Amino acid sequence: MIIAVSSLDNIIRDLVIANRILAKEDVVDAYGHVSMRHPDNSNHFLIARSVAPELVTADDIVELDLDGQPVGDEKRTLYLERFIHAAIFETRPEIMAVVHAHAEDTLPFGIADATRLRPVIHSGSFIGSEVPVWDIADNFGDTNLLVTNMEQGRDLAKCLGGNNVALMRGHGFASAGRSLIEVVRMSVYLPRNARALLRAKQLGGRIKYLSQGEIDARNRGYSPYSTETWRAWEYWANRAGCGHLLTRPEG
Ligand SMILES: [Zn+2]
């Protein structure tokens, strides 16, 4: 197995691309964020300062520790909800990238308990068969619904468990991936899967979800730099106007 080795500059460039893709694909707007575990220090992660993802450049990327605090002298304002990322990286050592967003199509499934969000389309298989719903009110009562400290972040990470995505009641979702491309892909297809399921419910009758065997078959042999995965990343990056920033690691 060839391990892809990237310089920190390339990693930061990939994170900029991820920000722009998520904005272009309507996963994030002025709010929402994407992070990557630091390649050289697993106790740190990289995320933009408090700025809309569409506007993120390499200079906006800051390095935080697993308490969500800046490493070194950082005076710029940070995302209020950076604790989502810190807590998931702390809880899940295998996770390399995290997205938090408020994508509208996912919201009904965090509010109504009649229908669980599960994969119904092939590209939705990446969200996994179980998508838990986290309700901040369960342990924290009346809040502004934002995850603004480690205690809340850890509670969310606990609800996420070993799954890929957790919905956040009345707020959005958090997704966790083993690579940046994986978490971006998951976060792009999550709202689309949600939209397809919502529309199917409107048509009525029995819903045919993807079976566990189908989900497993889709996920088998996944590689972040396979031709098929790269094809999507390259497409999205170009759509987002940052195709010139692409670097494809070996492997
Ligand atoms: Zn949020």
mmCIF file of C-alpha atoms and ligand atoms in Angstrom:
data_model
loop_
_atom_site.group_PDB
_atom_site.id
_atom_site.type_symbol
_atom_site.label_atom_id
_atom_site.label_comp_id
_atom_site.label_asym_id
_atom_site.label_seq_id
_atom_site.Cartn_x
_atom_site.Cartn_y
_atom_site.Cartn_z
ATOM 1 C CA MET A 1 0.000 0.000 0.000
ATOM 2 C CA ILE A 2 1.351 3.395 -0.946
ATOM 3 C CA ILE A 3 0.813 6.116 1.631
ATOM 4 C CA ALA A 4 0.165 9.476 0.039
ATOM 5 C CA VAL A 5 2.583 12.048 1.411
ATOM 6 C CA SER A 6 1.707 15.701 1.129
ATOM 7 C CA SER A 7 3.460 18.783 2.312
ATOM 8 C CA LEU A 8 1.628 20.998 4.770
ATOM 9 C CA ASP A 9 1.196 23.557 1.995
ATOM 10 C CA ASN A 10 -0.628 21.001 -0.127
ATOM 11 C CA ILE A 11 -2.799 19.966 2.821
ATOM 12 C CA ILE A 12 -3.758 23.585 3.455
ATOM 13 C CA ARG A 13 -4.493 24.059 -0.234
ATOM 14 C CA ASP A 14 -6.757 20.992 -0.142
ATOM 15 C CA LEU A 15 -8.568 22.472 2.853
ATOM 16 C CA VAL A 16 -9.112 25.715 0.931
ATOM 17 C CA ILE A 17 -10.523 23.686 -1.978
ATOM 18 C CA ALA A 18 -12.815 21.793 0.425
ATOM 19 C CA ASN A 19 -14.159 25.081 1.799
ATOM 20 C CA ARG A 20 -14.884 26.388 -1.687
ATOM 21 C CA ILE A 21 -16.509 23.133 -2.829
ATOM 22 C CA LEU A 22 -18.836 22.977 0.174
ATOM 23 C CA ALA A 23 -19.871 26.585 -0.497
ATOM 24 C CA LYS A 24 -20.437 26.050 -4.207
ATOM 25 C CA GLU A 25 -22.472 22.891 -3.599
ATOM 26 C CA ASP A 26 -24.717 24.708 -1.073
ATOM 27 C CA VAL A 27 -23.649 22.580 1.863
ATOM 28 C CA VAL A 28 -22.439 25.659 3.748
ATOM 29 C CA ASP A 29 -23.287 29.347 3.346
ATOM 30 C CA ALA A 30 -21.940 32.141 5.522
ATOM 31 C CA TYR A 31 -21.797 29.535 8.285
ATOM 32 C CA GLY A 32 -20.506 25.983 8.498
ATOM 33 C CA HIS A 33 -16.911 24.753 8.427
ATOM 34 C CA VAL A 34 -14.533 21.973 7.447
ATOM 35 C CA SER A 35 -11.384 20.874 9.260
ATOM 36 C CA MET A 36 -8.471 18.456 8.851
ATOM 37 C CA ARG A 37 -6.364 16.748 11.461
ATOM 38 C CA HIS A 38 -2.797 18.102 11.334
ATOM 39 C CA PRO A 39 -0.655 15.709 9.263
ATOM 40 C CA ASP A 40 2.352 16.018 11.604
ATOM 41 C CA ASN A 41 0.591 16.254 14.975
ATOM 42 C CA SER A 42 -2.529 14.183 15.565
ATOM 43 C CA ASN A 43 -3.394 16.352 18.596
ATOM 44 C CA HIS A 44 -3.880 19.411 16.430
ATOM 45 C CA PHE A 45 -6.211 20.259 13.571
ATOM 46 C CA LEU A 46 -6.463 22.843 10.820
ATOM 47 C CA ILE A 47 -9.560 24.975 10.209
ATOM 48 C CA ALA A 48 -10.296 28.448 8.883
ATOM 49 C CA ARG A 49 -10.597 31.466 11.143
ATOM 50 C CA SER A 50 -14.144 32.858 11.426
ATOM 51 C CA VAL A 51 -14.876 33.591 7.765
ATOM 52 C CA ALA A 52 -17.426 32.284 5.234
ATOM 53 C CA PRO A 53 -16.094 29.108 3.554
ATOM 54 C CA GLU A 54 -16.483 30.599 0.064
ATOM 55 C CA LEU A 55 -13.965 33.294 0.988
ATOM 56 C CA VAL A 56 -11.344 31.088 2.666
ATOM 57 C CA THR A 57 -7.732 31.387 1.472
ATOM 58 C CA ALA A 58 -4.590 29.661 2.758
ATOM 59 C CA ASP A 59 -3.847 32.641 5.017
ATOM 60 C CA ASP A 60 -7.128 32.052 6.872
ATOM 61 C CA ILE A 61 -6.202 28.536 8.035
ATOM 62 C CA VAL A 62 -5.372 28.311 11.744
ATOM 63 C CA GLU A 63 -4.008 25.447 13.866
ATOM 64 C CA LEU A 64 -6.018 24.462 16.957
ATOM 65 C CA ASP A 65 -5.523 21.849 19.663
ATOM 66 C CA LEU A 66 -8.038 19.206 20.717
ATOM 67 C CA ASP A 67 -9.565 21.623 23.228
ATOM 68 C CA GLY A 68 -10.377 23.939 20.334
ATOM 69 C CA GLN A 69 -7.763 26.471 21.442
ATOM 70 C CA PRO A 70 -5.287 28.116 19.063
ATOM 71 C CA VAL A 71 -1.725 26.825 18.892
ATOM 72 C CA GLY A 72 0.604 29.778 19.087
ATOM 73 C CA ASP A 73 -0.273 33.431 18.955
ATOM 74 C CA GLU A 74 -3.609 33.739 17.118
ATOM 75 C CA LYS A 75 -5.495 36.994 17.559
ATOM 76 C CA ARG A 76 -8.106 36.512 14.862
ATOM 77 C CA THR A 77 -11.674 35.517 15.730
ATOM 78 C CA LEU A 78 -12.289 31.773 15.572
ATOM 79 C CA TYR A 79 -15.427 29.833 14.723
ATOM 80 C CA LEU A 80 -17.733 29.663 17.763
ATOM 81 C CA GLU A 81 -18.493 26.012 16.997
ATOM 82 C CA ARG A 82 -14.892 24.800 16.547
ATOM 83 C CA PHE A 83 -15.498 22.488 19.534
ATOM 84 C CA ILE A 84 -17.488 20.161 17.253
ATOM 85 C CA HIS A 85 -14.275 19.433 15.365
ATOM 86 C CA ALA A 86 -12.038 19.269 18.454
ATOM 87 C CA ALA A 87 -14.316 16.782 20.199
ATOM 88 C CA ILE A 88 -14.718 14.498 17.181
ATOM 89 C CA PHE A 89 -10.944 14.443 16.558
ATOM 90 C CA GLU A 90 -10.420 13.751 20.265
ATOM 91 C CA THR A 91 -12.952 10.917 20.364
ATOM 92 C CA ARG A 92 -12.183 9.278 17.002
ATOM 93 C CA PRO A 93 -8.439 8.769 16.340
ATOM 94 C CA GLU A 94 -9.084 7.355 12.854
ATOM 95 C CA ILE A 95 -10.967 10.441 11.695
ATOM 96 C CA MET A 96 -8.907 12.841 9.567
ATOM 97 C CA ALA A 97 -11.517 15.408 8.516
ATOM 98 C CA VAL A 98 -14.763 16.852 9.875
ATOM 99 C CA VAL A 99 -17.558 18.995 8.407
ATOM 100 C CA HIS A 100 -20.239 20.894 10.269
ATOM 101 C CA ALA A 101 -23.015 22.539 8.255
ATOM 102 C CA HIS A 102 -26.620 23.646 8.380
ATOM 103 C CA ALA A 103 -27.737 22.274 4.981
ATOM 104 C CA GLU A 104 -31.467 22.896 4.841
ATOM 105 C CA ASP A 105 -32.476 19.566 3.288
ATOM 106 C CA THR A 106 -31.123 17.665 6.287
ATOM 107 C CA LEU A 107 -33.051 19.698 8.857
ATOM 108 C CA PRO A 108 -36.504 18.009 8.674
ATOM 109 C CA PHE A 109 -34.918 14.691 9.675
ATOM 110 C CA GLY A 110 -33.534 16.186 12.859
ATOM 111 C CA ILE A 111 -36.908 17.656 13.794
ATOM 112 C CA ALA A 112 -39.516 15.015 12.862
ATOM 113 C CA ASP A 113 -39.112 11.649 14.504
ATOM 114 C CA ALA A 114 -41.452 9.851 12.098
ATOM 115 C CA THR A 115 -38.732 9.159 9.512
ATOM 116 C CA ARG A 116 -35.081 8.388 10.092
ATOM 117 C CA LEU A 117 -32.540 9.638 7.586
ATOM 118 C CA ARG A 118 -30.950 6.608 5.942
ATOM 119 C CA PRO A 119 -29.364 5.954 2.538
ATOM 120 C CA VAL A 120 -31.906 5.728 -0.287
ATOM 121 C CA ILE A 121 -29.678 6.638 -3.258
ATOM 122 C CA HIS A 122 -26.391 5.054 -4.293
ATOM 123 C CA SER A 123 -24.343 8.178 -3.623
ATOM 124 C CA GLY A 124 -26.001 8.468 -0.218
ATOM 125 C CA SER A 125 -24.519 5.144 0.870
ATOM 126 C CA PHE A 126 -21.456 6.933 2.263
ATOM 127 C CA ILE A 127 -23.435 8.383 5.160
ATOM 128 C CA GLY A 128 -23.719 4.849 6.559
ATOM 129 C CA SER A 129 -26.717 2.840 7.669
ATOM 130 C CA GLU A 130 -27.154 4.634 10.991
ATOM 131 C CA VAL A 131 -27.485 8.421 11.259
ATOM 132 C CA PRO A 132 -28.105 9.342 14.907
ATOM 133 C CA VAL A 133 -29.893 12.551 15.874
ATOM 134 C CA TRP A 134 -28.282 14.643 18.604
ATOM 135 C CA ASP A 135 -30.486 17.013 20.579
ATOM 136 C CA ILE A 136 -28.491 19.575 22.540
ATOM 137 C CA ALA A 137 -31.513 20.086 24.829
ATOM 138 C CA ASP A 138 -31.256 16.535 26.169
ATOM 139 C CA ASN A 139 -28.257 17.371 28.345
ATOM 140 C CA PHE A 140 -27.978 21.142 28.164
ATOM 141 C CA GLY A 141 -31.584 22.387 28.302
ATOM 142 C CA ASP A 142 -32.388 25.704 26.655
ATOM 143 C CA THR A 143 -29.344 26.944 24.725
ATOM 144 C CA ASN A 144 -28.832 29.006 21.555
ATOM 145 C CA LEU A 145 -28.392 25.553 19.901
ATOM 146 C CA LEU A 146 -24.745 26.253 19.030
ATOM 147 C CA VAL A 147 -21.943 23.973 20.220
ATOM 148 C CA THR A 148 -19.847 26.510 22.085
ATOM 149 C CA ASN A 149 -17.736 24.436 24.487
ATOM 150 C CA MET A 150 -15.980 21.090 24.766
ATOM 151 C CA GLU A 151 -18.630 19.575 27.009
ATOM 152 C CA GLN A 152 -21.255 20.069 24.325
ATOM 153 C CA GLY A 153 -18.829 18.945 21.617
ATOM 154 C CA ARG A 154 -18.052 15.743 23.487
ATOM 155 C CA ASP A 155 -21.750 15.050 23.987
ATOM 156 C CA LEU A 156 -22.252 15.371 20.233
ATOM 157 C CA ALA A 157 -19.214 13.156 19.523
ATOM 158 C CA LYS A 158 -20.624 10.554 21.922
ATOM 159 C CA CYS A 159 -23.924 10.551 20.033
ATOM 160 C CA LEU A 160 -22.066 10.281 16.713
ATOM 161 C CA GLY A 161 -20.320 7.198 18.113
ATOM 162 C CA GLY A 162 -18.678 5.183 15.359
ATOM 163 C CA ASN A 163 -21.019 6.528 12.671
ATOM 164 C CA ASN A 164 -20.141 8.863 9.799
ATOM 165 C CA VAL A 165 -22.834 11.487 10.321
ATOM 166 C CA ALA A 166 -24.925 12.830 13.191
ATOM 167 C CA LEU A 167 -27.856 15.177 12.659
ATOM 168 C CA MET A 168 -28.183 18.029 15.121
ATOM 169 C CA ARG A 169 -31.792 18.795 16.022
ATOM 170 C CA GLY A 170 -33.001 22.129 14.647
ATOM 171 C CA HIS A 171 -29.461 23.043 13.612
ATOM 172 C CA GLY A 172 -27.607 20.917 11.035
ATOM 173 C CA PHE A 173 -25.191 18.005 10.953
ATOM 174 C CA ALA A 174 -21.662 16.898 11.733
ATOM 175 C CA SER A 175 -19.852 14.428 9.484
ATOM 176 C CA ALA A 176 -16.551 12.648 10.012
ATOM 177 C CA GLY A 177 -14.315 11.009 7.416
ATOM 178 C CA ARG A 178 -11.018 9.199 7.088
ATOM 179 C CA SER A 179 -9.927 11.717 4.475
ATOM 180 C CA LEU A 180 -10.848 15.217 3.390
ATOM 181 C CA ILE A 181 -12.244 14.004 0.073
ATOM 182 C CA GLU A 182 -14.370 11.422 1.871
ATOM 183 C CA VAL A 183 -15.926 13.910 4.280
ATOM 184 C CA VAL A 184 -16.599 16.423 1.503
ATOM 185 C CA ARG A 185 -18.196 13.771 -0.680
ATOM 186 C CA MET A 186 -20.340 12.579 2.217
ATOM 187 C CA SER A 187 -21.394 16.123 3.066
ATOM 188 C CA VAL A 188 -22.326 16.914 -0.538
ATOM 189 C CA TYR A 189 -24.429 13.777 -0.955
ATOM 190 C CA LEU A 190 -26.057 13.850 2.490
ATOM 191 C CA PRO A 191 -28.470 16.706 1.622
ATOM 192 C CA ARG A 192 -29.169 15.123 -1.776
ATOM 193 C CA ASN A 193 -30.042 11.819 -0.132
ATOM 194 C CA ALA A 194 -32.240 13.712 2.329
ATOM 195 C CA ARG A 195 -34.006 15.503 -0.538
ATOM 196 C CA ALA A 196 -34.632 12.249 -2.420
ATOM 197 C CA LEU A 197 -36.058 10.613 0.696
ATOM 198 C CA LEU A 198 -38.298 13.593 1.458
ATOM 199 C CA ARG A 199 -39.665 13.587 -2.100
ATOM 200 C CA ALA A 200 -40.199 9.839 -2.058
ATOM 201 C CA LYS A 201 -42.193 10.213 1.158
ATOM 202 C CA GLN A 202 -44.387 12.769 -0.613
ATOM 203 C CA LEU A 203 -45.143 10.242 -3.356
ATOM 204 C CA GLY A 204 -46.333 7.853 -0.657
ATOM 205 C CA GLY A 205 -46.164 4.100 -0.255
ATOM 206 C CA ARG A 206 -43.318 2.035 1.083
ATOM 207 C CA ILE A 207 -39.828 3.501 1.029
ATOM 208 C CA LYS A 208 -37.100 1.244 -0.339
ATOM 209 C CA TYR A 209 -33.923 2.021 1.535
ATOM 210 C CA LEU A 210 -30.505 0.752 0.485
ATOM 211 C CA SER A 211 -29.900 -2.594 2.156
ATOM 212 C CA GLN A 212 -26.930 -3.108 4.474
ATOM 213 C CA GLY A 213 -25.431 -5.351 1.775
ATOM 214 C CA GLU A 214 -25.754 -2.571 -0.797
ATOM 215 C CA ILE A 215 -24.198 -0.035 1.567
ATOM 216 C CA ASP A 216 -21.327 -2.427 2.272
ATOM 217 C CA ALA A 217 -20.828 -3.122 -1.428
ATOM 218 C CA ARG A 218 -20.662 0.608 -2.170
ATOM 219 C CA ASN A 219 -18.110 1.236 0.537
ATOM 220 C CA ARG A 220 -15.925 -1.773 -0.184
ATOM 221 C CA GLY A 221 -12.557 -0.914 -1.612
ATOM 222 C CA TYR A 222 -12.998 2.818 -1.108
ATOM 223 C CA SER A 223 -9.880 4.837 -1.833
ATOM 224 C CA PRO A 224 -9.752 8.628 -1.573
ATOM 225 C CA TYR A 225 -7.478 8.846 -4.592
ATOM 226 C CA SER A 226 -9.100 6.278 -6.856
ATOM 227 C CA THR A 227 -9.890 7.536 -10.345
ATOM 228 C CA GLU A 228 -13.601 7.579 -9.518
ATOM 229 C CA THR A 229 -13.210 9.571 -6.305
ATOM 230 C CA TRP A 230 -10.695 11.947 -7.839
ATOM 231 C CA ARG A 231 -13.075 12.549 -10.734
ATOM 232 C CA ALA A 232 -15.632 14.055 -8.348
ATOM 233 C CA TRP A 233 -13.044 16.106 -6.439
ATOM 234 C CA GLU A 234 -11.609 17.505 -9.681
ATOM 235 C CA TYR A 235 -15.096 18.303 -10.996
ATOM 236 C CA TRP A 236 -16.199 20.026 -7.804
ATOM 237 C CA ALA A 237 -12.960 21.994 -7.488
ATOM 238 C CA ASN A 238 -13.305 23.303 -11.043
ATOM 239 C CA ARG A 239 -16.965 24.172 -10.507
ATOM 240 C CA ALA A 240 -15.908 26.085 -7.400
ATOM 241 C CA GLY A 241 -13.321 28.018 -9.445
ATOM 242 C CA CYS A 242 -10.261 26.533 -7.768
ATOM 243 C CA GLY A 243 -9.194 23.783 -10.170
ATOM 244 C CA HIS A 244 -5.808 25.516 -10.385
ATOM 245 C CA LEU A 245 -5.155 24.679 -6.731
ATOM 246 C CA LEU A 246 -5.459 20.900 -7.245
ATOM 247 C CA THR A 247 -2.586 18.591 -6.387
ATOM 248 C CA ARG A 248 -3.086 14.853 -6.704
ATOM 249 C CA PRO A 249 -0.993 12.782 -4.269
ATOM 250 C CA GLU A 250 0.641 9.556 -5.434
ATOM 251 C CA GLY A 251 -1.268 6.395 -4.621
HETATM 252 ZN ZN ZN B 1 -23.762 25.243 13.512
#
